[in-house]
Amino acid sequence: MDAIQIDNFQKQYGSRYAVKGVSFSIHFGELFGLIGPDGAGKTTLIRSVCSLLPPDGGIIKINEMDVYQNISAIRNILGYMPQHFSLYQDLSVEQNLHFFADLYQVPQVSLKDKLEQLYHFSRLEPFKKRKAGALSGGMKQKLALSCALIHTPEVLILDEPTYGIDPVSRQELWEMLHTLQKENITILVSTAYMEEADQCDRIALMHQGKISSLGSPSQLKNAYPYPLYRVSGRDFFPLKKFFLKLPQVHSIQLFGDSIHISFAQKPNETDWEHWKKKTNHILTEWNLLSPSIEDCFIEFTRNSR
Amino acid sequence: MKSPDIIVKTENLTRQFGRFTAVNQVSIRINRGEIFGFLGANGAGKTTLIRMLCGLLKPSSGEATVAGLDIKRESEKIKQKIGYMSQHFSLYNDLTVKENIEFYAGIYGLNRKQIFQKQNEISKQLQMEPYLDSRTSDLPLGLKQRLALATALLHNPPILFLDEPTSGVDPRARRSFWELIYQKAAQGTTIFVTTHFIDESEYCHRLSIMDNGRMIAIDTPESMKKRYKKKSMQEVFGFLIREKGI
C-alpha cells in the first residue's frame, strides 16, 4: 500500500487540459518531488491531491481513501502549504499558530508541547511576537510550514515552498523536510528549480500536464542516453561553431566557463586530439560529465513538444 | 572578452544606513563583455551595491565609475547607460506586445520612426508577428521573458542588469534565453546577473559571493569549485556562507 496513489488523473479548465492523465504512487515516508517549469500543471495536481479541486477524470487516493469522497478525513491527516503565503500578515507568529491550531481543533493539552516542538524546529521562537507580515521571506515560509504541521499530519504537501527565498533559507527549508521525513511523514513537494531535484528520494518530471519520467534522481541521470562532455578552451564562440558542424554532436550548450556537448556516438581520445589540432588548439580541455536533472528534463521532454 | 577594457570599477565602495553597513569596502573590476554574477543571501548587500552602480544611491565612502562615469557626480548619465530586466516585473501584462514596446521605447526617448523600426526588428528577431496584438499576459513564459529582454535593450545600453532572469522557466526556453545573452556579451554588452539560484549563476563568466556587506569570493564558477574542493556551486556557497562567513 502506498501513501498516495494517483490513477489516470485529469483536470481541465474550459477546453484546456491542465493535467492530462497522470498516474503514479508515492510510498510511505518518501520525500517525493514534482519537478517542472511554471505552467506544467504542478499546482493543479497538488491542489487536487489536497482535495481542493474535483477531478475531471481518474482518481486520487491517500491511505486508500478517495480524497474527493472523504474530504474531512483527508484534511485531518494532511498538511498543506500552498504556493502563495496565506497566513494572516497582521497576526503575530504566535497568533497565526494558535489560529491554525484552533481551525484543526488541536486539543489544548497537547498544544503547548506541539508549539514548543515547532518553535524549536523552525527556530522562530525569538520572533513569536513579530507580525507575520514583518518576517523575511525565508522566515515566512518556515512559519507557513509550522502552521501546516500544527495538527501533526501524516502526509505533508508543499507547493513550491522555496519560491523566491534566498539560497541559505532554501537549504534550511530542505533540511527541515529531511528532518520531518525521519519522523515518517510522507512528503510531496513541487518545485520549478531543477537543481532541487537531488534533495528528493524520487522525482517526477512534469511537462505540459504530463509526467515525462519518474524515478530517483540517479536513475534519471543514468537513463540520459548520450555521453555528455564539459569542454573548455580559449574562445567559446569558434569552438561552438566548430562542434556544431560535427555530425556526431547531439546538443551544445554554452555555460559561463565551459561548453556542454552531448554526442550521439561517444568520441575517443584520438577524436579529441584530432579536434584539438583542427581548432588550432583553441580547444584545451574535455571531461566526461554527469548530466544534471535539467539536461534530463530537456532530453526526456523532447518528443512531447 | 576580446577587449579587456574595464567598464565598472569600484574602490572601497561603502554604504551605511545609520550604524548598519550594508556594503563594506567593495573593490571590483568588471570587463566589457563580461557576464558577472552576484550571489548572496537576502541582506548580504547585493541590492545596495547594485543600486549604487545604477546611480540610484550615493555611497557613504569610496569611489566607483560605471562606463567611465562617476557614480557620485554623473548618476543621471549612468541611467542612460544601463538596461534592467527582471522576469517578474518588467512588462505590463494588460498592454499588448506592441504597446509594451512602444511604452518602453517612449520612456527611452525614441522617436516614432525608431519605435516602428524597433517593433519590426523585435517581432522578426523573436518571431513574434502572431503575437503583436496579443495581451502580454497571454504570452508563453519563455517568449515573455525574451520580450522583456528586448525592451530592456531598446536603447542599446552598454550595461545590462538581469534580476533572476530565468528562474522557473522551461529549461529549453532558459537555454535559448542564455544563448541571446552570450551573443550580447560577445558584442560587448556587459551583463550583471543577480540570482538566488545557483544553477543560474553557472551561466556567468565570473561570480561574486557577498556576505554581510563584503565580497567574500570572486572567481569563475569552475575555479571556485576547485579551490574549495566542492563538486557543485551549491556546496561552495553553503561552505562559504556557513563556515567562513558568519
Coordinates of C-alpha atoms in Angstrom, one line a residue, chain A residues 23-248:
Chain A
S23 CA -0.6 8.1 -12.8
F24 CA 2.0 7.5 -10.1
S25 CA 2.3 6.5 -6.5
I26 CA 4.2 7.8 -3.5
H27 CA 5.5 5.4 -0.9
F28 CA 5.0 5.8 2.8
G29 CA 7.8 8.0 4.3
E30 CA 9.0 9.1 1.0
L31 CA 10.2 12.6 0.0
F32 CA 8.8 12.9 -3.5
G33 CA 9.5 15.8 -5.8
L34 CA 7.2 17.1 -8.6
I35 CA 9.6 18.9 -10.8
G36 CA 8.6 21.1 -13.7
P37 CA 8.6 24.7 -15.1
D38 CA 5.8 27.2 -14.4
G39 CA 2.7 26.2 -16.2
A40 CA 3.4 22.5 -16.3
G41 CA 0.4 21.6 -14.2
K42 CA 2.1 21.1 -10.8
T43 CA -0.2 23.3 -8.8
T44 CA -3.4 21.9 -10.3
L45 CA -2.2 18.4 -9.5
I46 CA -1.2 19.3 -5.9
R47 CA -4.5 21.1 -5.2
S48 CA -6.3 18.1 -6.4
V49 CA -4.3 15.8 -4.2
C50 CA -5.3 18.1 -1.3
S51 CA -9.0 17.6 -2.2
L52 CA -9.3 21.2 -3.2
L53 CA -10.3 20.6 -6.8
P54 CA -12.6 17.9 -8.1
P55 CA -11.1 15.6 -10.8
D56 CA -12.4 15.6 -14.4
G57 CA -11.2 12.0 -14.7
G58 CA -9.3 9.4 -12.7
I59 CA -8.9 9.1 -9.0
I60 CA -6.5 10.2 -6.3
K61 CA -6.2 8.2 -3.1
I62 CA -4.5 8.9 0.2
N63 CA -4.2 5.9 2.6
E64 CA -6.6 4.1 0.2
M65 CA -9.3 6.8 0.6
D66 CA -10.6 8.6 -2.5
V67 CA -9.6 12.2 -1.5
Y68 CA -12.6 13.9 -3.0
Q69 CA -15.1 11.5 -1.4
N70 CA -13.5 11.7 2.0
I71 CA -12.7 15.4 2.3
S72 CA -12.8 15.8 6.1
A73 CA -11.0 12.6 6.8
I74 CA -8.3 13.5 4.4
R75 CA -7.8 17.0 5.7
N76 CA -7.2 15.6 9.2
I77 CA -4.2 13.7 8.1
L78 CA -3.0 16.2 5.5
G79 CA -0.8 19.2 6.0
Y80 CA -0.8 21.6 3.0
M81 CA 1.4 24.5 2.4
P82 CA 0.1 26.5 -0.6
Q83 CA 2.2 28.3 -3.1
H84 CA 1.3 31.8 -2.0
F85 CA 1.9 32.9 1.5
S86 CA -1.5 32.6 3.0
L87 CA -1.1 33.4 6.7
Y88 CA -2.5 36.4 8.3
Q89 CA 0.0 39.2 7.9
D90 CA -1.4 41.3 10.7
L91 CA -1.3 38.5 13.2
S92 CA 1.9 37.6 15.1
V93 CA 3.8 34.4 14.6
E94 CA 2.3 33.0 17.8
Q95 CA -1.3 34.2 16.9
N96 CA -1.1 32.5 13.5
L97 CA 0.0 29.2 15.0
H98 CA -2.9 29.4 17.6
F99 CA -5.3 30.3 14.9
F100 CA -4.4 27.2 12.8
A101 CA -4.4 25.1 15.9
D102 CA -8.0 26.2 16.6
L103 CA -9.0 25.5 13.0
Y104 CA -7.7 22.0 13.2
Q105 CA -9.1 21.5 16.7
V106 CA -5.7 20.7 18.2
P107 CA -6.5 19.8 21.9
Q108 CA -5.3 22.5 24.3
V109 CA -3.4 19.8 26.4
S110 CA -1.1 18.9 23.6
L111 CA -0.8 22.3 22.0
K112 CA 1.9 23.6 24.4
D113 CA 4.2 20.7 23.6
K114 CA 3.4 21.0 19.9
L115 CA 4.2 24.7 19.8
E116 CA 7.5 24.2 21.7
Q117 CA 8.5 21.5 19.2
L118 CA 7.6 23.6 16.2
Y119 CA 9.4 26.7 17.6
H120 CA 12.5 24.6 18.2
F121 CA 12.2 23.0 14.7
S122 CA 11.7 26.3 12.9
R123 CA 13.9 28.5 15.2
L124 CA 11.1 31.0 15.2
E125 CA 10.8 31.3 19.0
P126 CA 12.7 34.6 19.3
F127 CA 10.2 36.1 16.7
K128 CA 7.0 34.8 18.1
K129 CA 5.6 38.3 18.9
R130 CA 6.5 39.6 15.4
K131 CA 3.8 40.2 12.9
A132 CA 3.9 37.6 10.1
G133 CA 3.9 40.5 7.5
A134 CA 7.2 41.7 9.0
L135 CA 9.1 38.4 8.6
S136 CA 11.7 37.8 5.9
G137 CA 10.8 35.6 3.0
G138 CA 12.6 32.6 4.5
M139 CA 11.0 33.0 7.9
K140 CA 7.5 33.4 6.4
Q141 CA 8.0 30.0 4.7
K142 CA 9.1 28.5 8.0
L143 CA 6.0 29.8 9.7
A144 CA 3.8 28.6 6.9
L145 CA 5.4 25.2 7.2
S146 CA 4.9 25.2 11.0
C147 CA 1.2 26.1 10.5
A148 CA 0.9 23.2 8.1
L149 CA 2.3 20.9 10.8
I150 CA 0.3 22.0 13.7
H151 CA -2.1 19.1 13.6
T152 CA 0.7 16.5 13.2
P153 CA -0.3 15.3 9.7
E154 CA 0.8 12.0 8.2
V155 CA 1.2 13.4 4.8
L156 CA 2.7 16.8 4.0
I157 CA 2.1 18.6 0.7
L158 CA 4.1 21.7 -0.3
D159 CA 3.6 23.7 -3.4
E160 CA 6.8 25.4 -4.4
P161 CA 7.9 26.2 -0.8
T162 CA 11.3 27.5 -1.9
Y163 CA 9.9 30.0 -4.5
G164 CA 11.5 33.4 -4.1
I165 CA 13.5 32.8 -0.9
D166 CA 17.3 33.2 -0.6
P167 CA 19.7 30.3 -1.0
V168 CA 20.5 30.0 2.7
S169 CA 16.8 29.8 3.7
R170 CA 16.2 27.4 0.8
Q171 CA 18.8 25.0 2.1
E172 CA 17.4 25.3 5.6
L173 CA 13.9 24.5 4.4
W174 CA 15.1 21.4 2.6
E175 CA 16.9 20.3 5.8
M176 CA 13.6 20.8 7.7
L177 CA 11.9 18.5 5.2
H178 CA 14.7 15.9 5.7
T179 CA 14.1 16.1 9.5
L180 CA 10.4 15.6 9.0
Q181 CA 11.0 12.6 6.8
K182 CA 12.8 10.9 9.7
E183 CA 9.6 11.2 11.7
N184 CA 7.9 9.1 8.9
I185 CA 6.0 11.8 7.4
T186 CA 5.2 11.3 3.7
I187 CA 6.1 14.4 1.7
L188 CA 5.1 15.6 -1.7
V189 CA 6.9 18.8 -2.8
S190 CA 6.8 20.7 -6.0
T191 CA 9.5 23.0 -7.4
A192 CA 10.4 24.7 -10.7
Y193 CA 14.0 24.6 -9.8
M194 CA 15.7 21.6 -11.4
E195 CA 18.7 21.8 -9.1
E196 CA 16.5 20.9 -6.1
A197 CA 15.5 17.5 -7.5
D198 CA 18.6 16.0 -6.0
Q199 CA 17.2 16.6 -2.5
C200 CA 14.3 14.1 -3.2
D201 CA 14.2 10.3 -2.9
R202 CA 12.2 10.1 -6.2
I203 CA 11.0 12.7 -8.6
A204 CA 8.5 13.0 -11.4
L205 CA 9.3 15.4 -14.2
M206 CA 6.2 17.2 -15.2
H207 CA 5.8 19.0 -18.6
Q208 CA 2.6 20.3 -20.3
G209 CA 0.3 18.4 -18.0
K210 CA 2.0 15.0 -18.2
I211 CA 4.7 13.1 -16.3
S212 CA 7.5 12.6 -18.8
S213 CA 9.7 10.5 -16.5
L214 CA 9.8 9.2 -12.9
G215 CA 12.5 7.7 -10.7
S216 CA 15.2 8.5 -8.3
P217 CA 17.4 11.4 -9.4
S218 CA 20.3 9.0 -10.1
Q219 CA 18.1 6.6 -12.1
L220 CA 17.0 9.5 -14.3
K221 CA 20.6 10.7 -14.8
N222 CA 21.7 7.1 -15.6
A223 CA 18.9 7.0 -18.2
Y224 CA 20.3 10.0 -20.0
P225 CA 21.1 8.5 -23.4
Y226 CA 24.1 10.5 -24.6
P227 CA 27.7 10.8 -23.4
L228 CA 28.0 14.4 -22.2
Y229 CA 31.2 16.4 -22.0
R230 CA 32.4 19.6 -20.4
V231 CA 34.6 21.3 -22.9
S232 CA 36.7 24.4 -22.4
G233 CA 39.1 26.4 -24.4
R234 CA 40.4 29.8 -25.1
D235 CA 37.4 31.2 -27.1
F236 CA 34.0 29.7 -26.9
F237 CA 32.3 31.0 -30.0
P238 CA 34.6 29.5 -32.6
L239 CA 34.6 26.3 -30.5
K240 CA 30.8 26.2 -30.5
K241 CA 30.8 26.8 -34.3
F242 CA 33.3 24.0 -34.8
F243 CA 31.3 21.4 -32.8
L244 CA 28.0 22.5 -34.4
K245 CA 29.3 21.2 -37.7
L246 CA 30.3 17.8 -36.4
P247 CA 27.7 15.1 -37.4
Q248 CA 28.1 13.2 -34.1

